[in-house]
Short mmCIF file of C-alpha atoms and ligand atoms in Angstrom, two decimals:
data_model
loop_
_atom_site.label_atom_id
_atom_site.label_comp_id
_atom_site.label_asym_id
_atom_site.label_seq_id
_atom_site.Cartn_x
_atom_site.Cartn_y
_atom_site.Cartn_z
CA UNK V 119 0.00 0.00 0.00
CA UNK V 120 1.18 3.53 -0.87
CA UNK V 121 1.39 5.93 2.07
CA UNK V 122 1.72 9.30 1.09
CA UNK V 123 1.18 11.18 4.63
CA UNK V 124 4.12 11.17 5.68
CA UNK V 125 2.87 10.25 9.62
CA UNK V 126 4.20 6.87 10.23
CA UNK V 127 5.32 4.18 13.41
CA UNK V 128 8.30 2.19 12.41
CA UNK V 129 8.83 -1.27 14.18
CA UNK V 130 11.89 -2.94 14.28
CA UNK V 131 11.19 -6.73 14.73
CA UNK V 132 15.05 -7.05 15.48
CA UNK V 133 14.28 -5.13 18.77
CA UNK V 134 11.49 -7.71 19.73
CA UNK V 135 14.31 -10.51 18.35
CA UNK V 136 16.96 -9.00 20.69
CA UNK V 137 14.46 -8.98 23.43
CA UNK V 138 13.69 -12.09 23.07
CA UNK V 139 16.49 -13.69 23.23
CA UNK V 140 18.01 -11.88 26.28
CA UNK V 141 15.33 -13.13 27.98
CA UNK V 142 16.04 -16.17 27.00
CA UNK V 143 19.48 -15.71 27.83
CA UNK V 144 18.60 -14.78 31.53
CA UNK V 145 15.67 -17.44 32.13
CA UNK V 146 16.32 -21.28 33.52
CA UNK V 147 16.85 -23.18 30.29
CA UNK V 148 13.60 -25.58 31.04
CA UNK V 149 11.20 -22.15 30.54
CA UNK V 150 9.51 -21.86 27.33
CA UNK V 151 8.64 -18.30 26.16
CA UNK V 152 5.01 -17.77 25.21
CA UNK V 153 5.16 -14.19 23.47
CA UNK V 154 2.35 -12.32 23.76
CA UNK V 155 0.66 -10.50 20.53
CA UNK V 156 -2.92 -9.41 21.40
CA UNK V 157 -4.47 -6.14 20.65
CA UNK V 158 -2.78 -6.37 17.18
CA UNK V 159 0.85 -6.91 18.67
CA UNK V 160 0.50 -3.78 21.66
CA UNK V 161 0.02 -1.92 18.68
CA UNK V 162 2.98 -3.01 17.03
CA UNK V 163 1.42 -5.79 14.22
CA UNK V 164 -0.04 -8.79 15.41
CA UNK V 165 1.59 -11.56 12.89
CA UNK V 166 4.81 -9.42 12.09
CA UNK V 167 5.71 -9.80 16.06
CA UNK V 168 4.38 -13.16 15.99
CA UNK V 169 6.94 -14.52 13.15
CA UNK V 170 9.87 -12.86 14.50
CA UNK V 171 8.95 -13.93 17.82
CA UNK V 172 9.25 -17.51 16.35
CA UNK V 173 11.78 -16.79 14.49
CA UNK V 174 13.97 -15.69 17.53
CA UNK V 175 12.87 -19.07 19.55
CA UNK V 176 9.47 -18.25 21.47
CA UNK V 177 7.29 -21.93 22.01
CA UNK V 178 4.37 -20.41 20.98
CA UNK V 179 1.96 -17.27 20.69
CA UNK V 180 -0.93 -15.68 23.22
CA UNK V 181 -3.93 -13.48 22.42
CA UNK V 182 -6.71 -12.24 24.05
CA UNK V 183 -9.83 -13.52 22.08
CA UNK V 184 -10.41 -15.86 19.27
CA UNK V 185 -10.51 -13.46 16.99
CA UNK V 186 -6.97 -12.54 17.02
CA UNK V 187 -6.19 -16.07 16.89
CA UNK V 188 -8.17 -16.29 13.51
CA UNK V 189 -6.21 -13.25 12.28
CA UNK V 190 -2.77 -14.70 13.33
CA UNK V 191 -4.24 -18.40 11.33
CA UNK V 192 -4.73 -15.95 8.44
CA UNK V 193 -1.72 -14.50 8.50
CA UNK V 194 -0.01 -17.70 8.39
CA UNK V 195 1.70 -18.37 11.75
CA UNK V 196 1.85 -21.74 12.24
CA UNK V 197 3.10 -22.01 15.51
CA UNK V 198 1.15 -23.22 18.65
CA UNK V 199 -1.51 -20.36 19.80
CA UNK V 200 -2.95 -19.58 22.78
CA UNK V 201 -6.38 -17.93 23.27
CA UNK V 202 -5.79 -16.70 26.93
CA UNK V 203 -9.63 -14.91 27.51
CA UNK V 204 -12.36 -17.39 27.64
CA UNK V 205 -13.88 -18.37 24.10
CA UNK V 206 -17.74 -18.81 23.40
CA UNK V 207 -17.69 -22.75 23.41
CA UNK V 208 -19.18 -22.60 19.52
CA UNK V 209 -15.56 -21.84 18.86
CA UNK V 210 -14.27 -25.31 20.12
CA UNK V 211 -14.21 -27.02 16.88
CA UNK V 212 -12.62 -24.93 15.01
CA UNK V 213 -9.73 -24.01 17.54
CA UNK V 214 -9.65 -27.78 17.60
CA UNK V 215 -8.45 -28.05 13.63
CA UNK V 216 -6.57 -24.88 13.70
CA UNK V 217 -4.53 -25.92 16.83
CA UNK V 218 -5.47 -22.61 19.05
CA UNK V 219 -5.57 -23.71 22.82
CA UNK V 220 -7.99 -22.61 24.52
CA UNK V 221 -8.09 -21.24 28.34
CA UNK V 222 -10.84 -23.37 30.34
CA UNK V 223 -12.64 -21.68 33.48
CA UNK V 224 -15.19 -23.90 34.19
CA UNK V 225 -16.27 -27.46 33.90
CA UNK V 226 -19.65 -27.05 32.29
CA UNK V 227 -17.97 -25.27 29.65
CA UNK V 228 -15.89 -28.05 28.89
CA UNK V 229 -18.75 -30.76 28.89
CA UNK V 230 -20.51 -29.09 26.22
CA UNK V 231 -16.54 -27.97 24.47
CA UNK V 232 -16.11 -31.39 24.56
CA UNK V 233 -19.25 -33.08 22.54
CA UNK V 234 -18.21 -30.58 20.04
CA UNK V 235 -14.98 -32.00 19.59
CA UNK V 236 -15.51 -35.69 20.31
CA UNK V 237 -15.53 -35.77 16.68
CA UNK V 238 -13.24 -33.86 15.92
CA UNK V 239 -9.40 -34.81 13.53
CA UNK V 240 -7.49 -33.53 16.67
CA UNK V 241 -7.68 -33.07 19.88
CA UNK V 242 -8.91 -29.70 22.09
CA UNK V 243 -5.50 -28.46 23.37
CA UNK V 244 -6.85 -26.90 26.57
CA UNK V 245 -4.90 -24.55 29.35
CA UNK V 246 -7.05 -24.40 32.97
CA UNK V 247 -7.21 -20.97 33.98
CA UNK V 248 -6.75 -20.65 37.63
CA UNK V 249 -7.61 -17.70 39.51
CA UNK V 250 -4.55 -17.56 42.26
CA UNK V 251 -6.05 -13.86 43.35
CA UNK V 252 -6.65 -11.47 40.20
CA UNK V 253 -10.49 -12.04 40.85
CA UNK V 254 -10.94 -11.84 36.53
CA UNK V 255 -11.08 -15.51 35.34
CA UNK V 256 -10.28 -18.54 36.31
CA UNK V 257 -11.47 -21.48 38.85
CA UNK V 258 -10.66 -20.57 41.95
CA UNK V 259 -10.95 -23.71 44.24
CA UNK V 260 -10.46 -27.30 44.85
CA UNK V 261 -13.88 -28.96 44.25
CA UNK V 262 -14.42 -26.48 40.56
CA UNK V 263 -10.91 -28.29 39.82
CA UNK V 264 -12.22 -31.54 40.75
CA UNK V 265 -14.66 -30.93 38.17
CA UNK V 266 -12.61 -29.85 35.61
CA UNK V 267 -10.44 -32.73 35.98
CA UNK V 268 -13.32 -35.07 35.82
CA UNK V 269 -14.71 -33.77 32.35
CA UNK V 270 -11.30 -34.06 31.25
CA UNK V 271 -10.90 -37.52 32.43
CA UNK V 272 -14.36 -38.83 30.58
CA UNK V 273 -13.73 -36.88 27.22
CA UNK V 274 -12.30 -38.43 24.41
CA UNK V 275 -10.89 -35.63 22.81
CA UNK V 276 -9.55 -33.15 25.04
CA UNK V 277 -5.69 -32.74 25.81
CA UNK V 278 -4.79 -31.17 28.54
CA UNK V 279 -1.51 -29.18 27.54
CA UNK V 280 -1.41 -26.53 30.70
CA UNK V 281 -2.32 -25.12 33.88
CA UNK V 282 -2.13 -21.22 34.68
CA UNK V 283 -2.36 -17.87 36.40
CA UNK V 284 -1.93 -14.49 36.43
CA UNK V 285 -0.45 -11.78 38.68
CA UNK V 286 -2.22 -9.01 39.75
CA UNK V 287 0.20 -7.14 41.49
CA UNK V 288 3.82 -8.54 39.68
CA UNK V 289 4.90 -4.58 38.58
CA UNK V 290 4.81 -3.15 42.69
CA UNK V 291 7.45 -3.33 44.75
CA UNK V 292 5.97 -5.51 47.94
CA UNK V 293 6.68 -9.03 46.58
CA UNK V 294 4.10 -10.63 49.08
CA UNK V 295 0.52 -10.69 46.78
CA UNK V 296 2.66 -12.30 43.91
CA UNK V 297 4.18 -14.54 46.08
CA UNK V 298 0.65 -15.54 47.79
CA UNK V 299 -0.84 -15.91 44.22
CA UNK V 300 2.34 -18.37 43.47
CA UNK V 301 1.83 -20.67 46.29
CA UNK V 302 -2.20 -20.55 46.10
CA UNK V 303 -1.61 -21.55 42.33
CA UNK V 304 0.92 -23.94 42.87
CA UNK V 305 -1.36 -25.98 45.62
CA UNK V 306 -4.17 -26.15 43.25
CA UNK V 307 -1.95 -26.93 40.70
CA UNK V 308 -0.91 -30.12 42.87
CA UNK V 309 -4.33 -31.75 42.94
CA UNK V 310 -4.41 -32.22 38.83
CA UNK V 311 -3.62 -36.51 38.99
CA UNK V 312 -0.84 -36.08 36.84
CA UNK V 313 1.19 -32.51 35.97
CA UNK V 314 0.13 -30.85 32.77
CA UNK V 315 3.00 -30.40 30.75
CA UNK V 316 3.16 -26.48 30.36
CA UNK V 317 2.67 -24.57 34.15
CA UNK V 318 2.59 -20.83 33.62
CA UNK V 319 2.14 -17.96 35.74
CA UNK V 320 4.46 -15.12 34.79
CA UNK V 321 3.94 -11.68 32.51
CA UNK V 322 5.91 -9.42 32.25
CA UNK V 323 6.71 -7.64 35.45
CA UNK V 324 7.04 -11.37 37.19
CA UNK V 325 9.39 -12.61 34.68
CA UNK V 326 11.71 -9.86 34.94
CA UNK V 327 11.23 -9.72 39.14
CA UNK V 328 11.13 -13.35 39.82
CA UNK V 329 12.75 -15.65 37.77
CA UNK V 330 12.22 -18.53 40.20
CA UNK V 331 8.62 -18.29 39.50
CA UNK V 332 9.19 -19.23 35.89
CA UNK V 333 8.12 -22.81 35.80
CA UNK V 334 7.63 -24.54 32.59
CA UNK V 335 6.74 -20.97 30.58
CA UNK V 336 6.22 -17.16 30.90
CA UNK V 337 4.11 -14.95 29.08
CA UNK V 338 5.74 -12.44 28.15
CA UNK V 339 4.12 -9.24 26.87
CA UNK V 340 4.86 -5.33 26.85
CA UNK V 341 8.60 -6.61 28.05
CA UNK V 342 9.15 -7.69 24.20
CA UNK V 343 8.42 -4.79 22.86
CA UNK V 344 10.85 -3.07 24.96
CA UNK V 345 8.72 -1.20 27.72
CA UNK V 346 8.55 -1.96 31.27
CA UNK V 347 5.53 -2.42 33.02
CA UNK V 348 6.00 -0.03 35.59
CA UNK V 349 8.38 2.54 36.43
CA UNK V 350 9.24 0.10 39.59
CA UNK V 351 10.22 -2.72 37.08
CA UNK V 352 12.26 -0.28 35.38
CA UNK V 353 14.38 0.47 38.10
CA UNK V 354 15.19 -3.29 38.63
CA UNK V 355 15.33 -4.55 35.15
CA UNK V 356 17.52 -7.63 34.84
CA UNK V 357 18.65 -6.86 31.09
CA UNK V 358 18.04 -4.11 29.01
CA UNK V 359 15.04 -3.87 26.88
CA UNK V 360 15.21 -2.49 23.60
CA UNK V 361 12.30 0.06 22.70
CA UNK V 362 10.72 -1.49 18.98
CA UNK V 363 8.39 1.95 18.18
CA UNK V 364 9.05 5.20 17.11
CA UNK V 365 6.26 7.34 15.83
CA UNK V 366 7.49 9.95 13.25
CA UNK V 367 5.86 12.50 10.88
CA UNK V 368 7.14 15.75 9.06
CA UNK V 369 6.47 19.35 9.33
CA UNK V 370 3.51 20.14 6.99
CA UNK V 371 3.53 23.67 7.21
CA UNK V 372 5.42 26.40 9.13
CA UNK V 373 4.36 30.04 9.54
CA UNK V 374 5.58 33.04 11.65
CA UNK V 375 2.56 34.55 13.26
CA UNK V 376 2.12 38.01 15.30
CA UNK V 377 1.87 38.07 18.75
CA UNK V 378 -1.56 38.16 20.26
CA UNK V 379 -2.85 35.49 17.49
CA UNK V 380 -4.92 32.53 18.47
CA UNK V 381 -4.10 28.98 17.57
CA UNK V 382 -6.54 26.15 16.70
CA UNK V 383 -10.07 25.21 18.55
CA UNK V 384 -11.61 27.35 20.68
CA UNK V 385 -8.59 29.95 20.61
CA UNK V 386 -7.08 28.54 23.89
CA UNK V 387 -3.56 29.33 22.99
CA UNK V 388 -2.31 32.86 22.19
CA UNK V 389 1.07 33.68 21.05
CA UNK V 390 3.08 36.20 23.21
CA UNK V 391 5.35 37.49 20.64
CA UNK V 392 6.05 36.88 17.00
CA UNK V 393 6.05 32.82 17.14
CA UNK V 394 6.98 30.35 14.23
CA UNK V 395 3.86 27.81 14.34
CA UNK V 396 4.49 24.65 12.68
CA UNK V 397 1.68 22.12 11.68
CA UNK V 398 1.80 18.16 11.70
CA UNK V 399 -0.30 15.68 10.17
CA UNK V 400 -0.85 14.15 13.30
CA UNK V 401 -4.06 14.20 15.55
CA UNK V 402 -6.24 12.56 18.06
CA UNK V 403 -7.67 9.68 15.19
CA UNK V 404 -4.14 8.37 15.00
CA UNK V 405 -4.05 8.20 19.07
CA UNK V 406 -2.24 11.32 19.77
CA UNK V 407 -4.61 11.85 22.55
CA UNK V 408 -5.77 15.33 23.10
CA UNK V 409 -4.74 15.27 26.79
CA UNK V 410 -1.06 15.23 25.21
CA UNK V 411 -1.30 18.99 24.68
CA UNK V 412 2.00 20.32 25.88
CA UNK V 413 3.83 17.52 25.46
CA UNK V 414 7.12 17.77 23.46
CA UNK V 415 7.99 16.67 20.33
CA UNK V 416 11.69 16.53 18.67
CA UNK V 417 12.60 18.23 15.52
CA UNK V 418 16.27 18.84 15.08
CA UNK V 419 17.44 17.08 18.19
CA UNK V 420 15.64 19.77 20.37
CA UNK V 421 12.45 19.36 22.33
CA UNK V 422 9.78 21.64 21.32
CA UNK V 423 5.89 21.77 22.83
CA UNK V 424 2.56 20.78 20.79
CA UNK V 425 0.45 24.67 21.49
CA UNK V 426 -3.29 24.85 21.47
CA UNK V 427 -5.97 22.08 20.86
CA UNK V 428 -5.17 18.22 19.30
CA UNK V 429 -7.60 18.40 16.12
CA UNK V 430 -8.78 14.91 14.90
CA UNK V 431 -6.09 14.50 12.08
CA UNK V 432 -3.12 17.89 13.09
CA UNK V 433 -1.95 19.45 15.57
CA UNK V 434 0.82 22.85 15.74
CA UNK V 435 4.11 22.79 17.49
CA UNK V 436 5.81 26.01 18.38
CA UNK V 437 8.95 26.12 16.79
CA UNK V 438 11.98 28.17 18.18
CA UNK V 439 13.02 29.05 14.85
CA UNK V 440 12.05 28.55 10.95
CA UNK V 441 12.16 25.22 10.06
CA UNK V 442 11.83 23.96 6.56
CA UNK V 443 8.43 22.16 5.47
CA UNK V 444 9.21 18.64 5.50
CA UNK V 445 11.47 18.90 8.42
CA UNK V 446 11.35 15.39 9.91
CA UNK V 447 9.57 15.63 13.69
CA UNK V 448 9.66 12.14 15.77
CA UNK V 449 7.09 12.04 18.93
CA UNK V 450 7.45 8.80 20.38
CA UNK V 451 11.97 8.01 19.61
CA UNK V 452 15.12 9.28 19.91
CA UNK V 453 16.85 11.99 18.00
CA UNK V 454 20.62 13.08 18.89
CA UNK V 455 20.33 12.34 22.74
CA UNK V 456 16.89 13.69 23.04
CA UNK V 457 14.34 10.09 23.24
CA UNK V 458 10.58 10.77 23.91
CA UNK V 459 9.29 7.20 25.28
CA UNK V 460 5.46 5.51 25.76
CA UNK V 461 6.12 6.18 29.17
CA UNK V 462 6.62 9.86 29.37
CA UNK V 463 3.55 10.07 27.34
CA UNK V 464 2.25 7.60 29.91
CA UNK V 465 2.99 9.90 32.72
CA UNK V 466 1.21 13.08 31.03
CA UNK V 467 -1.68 11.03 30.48
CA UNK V 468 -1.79 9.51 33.64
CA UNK V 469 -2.13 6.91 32.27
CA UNK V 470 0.42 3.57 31.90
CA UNK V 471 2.48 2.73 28.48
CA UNK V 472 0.62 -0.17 27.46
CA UNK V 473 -2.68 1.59 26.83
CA UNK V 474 -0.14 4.41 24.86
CA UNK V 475 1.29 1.32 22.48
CA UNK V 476 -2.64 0.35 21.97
CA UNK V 477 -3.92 3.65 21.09
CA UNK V 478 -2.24 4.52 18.83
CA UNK V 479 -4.55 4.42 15.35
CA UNK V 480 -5.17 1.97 12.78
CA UNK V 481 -4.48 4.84 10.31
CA UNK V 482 -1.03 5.40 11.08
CA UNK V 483 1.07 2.81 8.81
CA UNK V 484 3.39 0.55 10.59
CA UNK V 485 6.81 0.19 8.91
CA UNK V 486 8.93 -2.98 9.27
C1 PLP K 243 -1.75 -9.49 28.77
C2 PLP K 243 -1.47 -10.71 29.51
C3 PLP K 243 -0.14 -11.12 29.69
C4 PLP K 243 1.06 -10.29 29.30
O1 PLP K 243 1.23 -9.25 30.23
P1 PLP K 243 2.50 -8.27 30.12
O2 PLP K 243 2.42 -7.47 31.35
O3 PLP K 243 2.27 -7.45 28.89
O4 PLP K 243 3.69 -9.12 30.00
C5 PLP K 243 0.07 -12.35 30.30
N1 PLP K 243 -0.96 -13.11 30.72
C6 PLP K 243 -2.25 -12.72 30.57
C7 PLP K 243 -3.34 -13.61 31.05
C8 PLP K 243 -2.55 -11.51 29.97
O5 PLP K 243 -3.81 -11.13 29.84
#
């Protein structure tokens, strides 16, 4: 596809590679990486993260919903996926022949899963979700596992491939919820008559904390694309993670205005002296959230401050000087030693980076 606005994210799948294998590098050698690609790759491309992620040695793939498991099919990843929200059990079959694993909460579920697959060419690959203390999904004590196990045991053509859980509370610095969650999960995890092969608990945050929680796999997620999950984790990172996004787009026009001039909706900003206003092709539809008024953006190495209301598809920057239409201007990167990150525009938002990597818009192209 042609691109001629010149607004665009490049991703550099060698990051994500490099990433990937320093994790690799720094986990027991038993622990399979499941790499983590839902809401379309945190914003980076779903199946372009997923093959390099393969490429560079992960086990196998996670997504949220079936959906993006579908997409991931269609974009022909082969590897192992799995769906890690709960599926509508309609969608049994079909994960069935396409090999997508599918998270299991609850035993009635699986009955009715499993007369849809008891015909079925392969087996349901199936990972029991178990609620350790997140209070979202999951089973959450002994007799609902007893009756999970039982379904299992009477079904013809269910394989159970995993067990796990998720942290609630991996990215703060008191390690006790996490490490209650680990030992709740790992006593429930005892009562299954014989161990499912892949035991996983760990995202991010727990991965890079706790590396004896690692068991058999961790899912690893915004850490792969080079952010940390909290600005605690990223004091105590164990390697460095390499940042995969930049989000670049060029000066469209530049003008020198007067001073006492107003500057887009509503007139909120007025210039206090002559002022060179630039304009970018950038706005609120491609996720530059209107909240990020005053934030910086780099054009020539130097910071400089987006003035006056985020319009749907521009914005102006006030420029300390002429610049040249066409000038290049990056707002999430580095230039010279100046780097604007997720986080910073995490922090202005008050928000946290991984809602920044999946806001940003379906119109801006990604690059590869
Ligand atoms: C999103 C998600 C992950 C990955 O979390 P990160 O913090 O991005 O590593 C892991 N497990 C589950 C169940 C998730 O929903």
């Amino acid at each position: 596809m042609e691109n001629y606005r010149p607004t665009k994210a490049n991703v550099n799948l060698q990051a994500i590679q490099e990433n990937l294998k320093n994790l690799q590098h720094y986990l027991p050698r038993q622990t399979a990486v499941i790499a983590v690609v839902k809401a379309d790759g945190y914003g980076h491309g779903e199946v372009e993260v997923a093959q390099a992620a393969i490429e560079a040695g992960a086990r196998m793939v996670s997504v949220a919903t079936p959906d993006e498991a579908l997409h991931l099919r269609d974009g022909g990843i082969t590897a192992d996926i799995l769906v890690m929200g709960l599926s509508p059990v309609g969608f049994a079959a079909k994960a069935a022949s396409l090999g997508i694993h599918l998270a299991v909460s609850d035993a009635g579920w699986l009955r009715e899963a499993a007369d849809y697959v008891k015909e079925a060419d392969h087996p349901l690959n199936i990972h029991v979700k178990i609620d350790s203390g997140m209070g979202r999904i999951g089973l959450r004590d002994e007799n609902a596992l007893e009756d999970i196990i039982e379904v299992i045991e009477g079904s013809t053509n269910i394989s159970l491939v995993g067990a796990f859980t998720h942290f609630a509370c991996a990215d703060e610095e008191d390690p006790s919820k996490t490490e209650e969650q680990f030992n709740r999960f790992m006593e429930l995890v005892a009562e299954f008559p014989q161990r499912p092969p892949l035991i996983h608990a760990s995202n991010s945050a727990a991965t890079l904390l706790y590396p004896q929680y690692a068991l058999d796999a961790v899912r690893f997620g915004i850490g792969l694309y080079g952010i940390a999950p909290s600005t605690y984790v990223g004091t105590k990172l164990p390697f460095e993670l390499k940042k995969a996004f930049t989000l670049e787009t060029e000066l469209a026009y530049v003008k020198k205005v007067g001073k006492g001039e107003r500057i887009s909706y509503g007139g909120t900003y007025e210039t206090t002296q002559d002022e060179w206003i630039g304009t970018l092709p950038i706005g609120y539809a491609d996720g530059l959230n209107r909240g990020l008024r005053g934030q910086d953006v780099l054009i020539g190495g130097e910071r400089m401050p987006i003035v006056g209301t985020i319009c749907m598809d521009q914005c102006m920057v006030k420029l300390p000087h002429e610049f040249a239409a066409g000038e290049r201007v990056t707002l999430i990167g580095r230039q010279g030693d100046e780097e604007i990150t997720m986080e910073e525009w995490a922090d202005r938002l008050g928000t946290i980076p991984y809602e920044v990597a999946v806001t940003i818009g379906k119109r801006v192209p990604r690059i590869y």
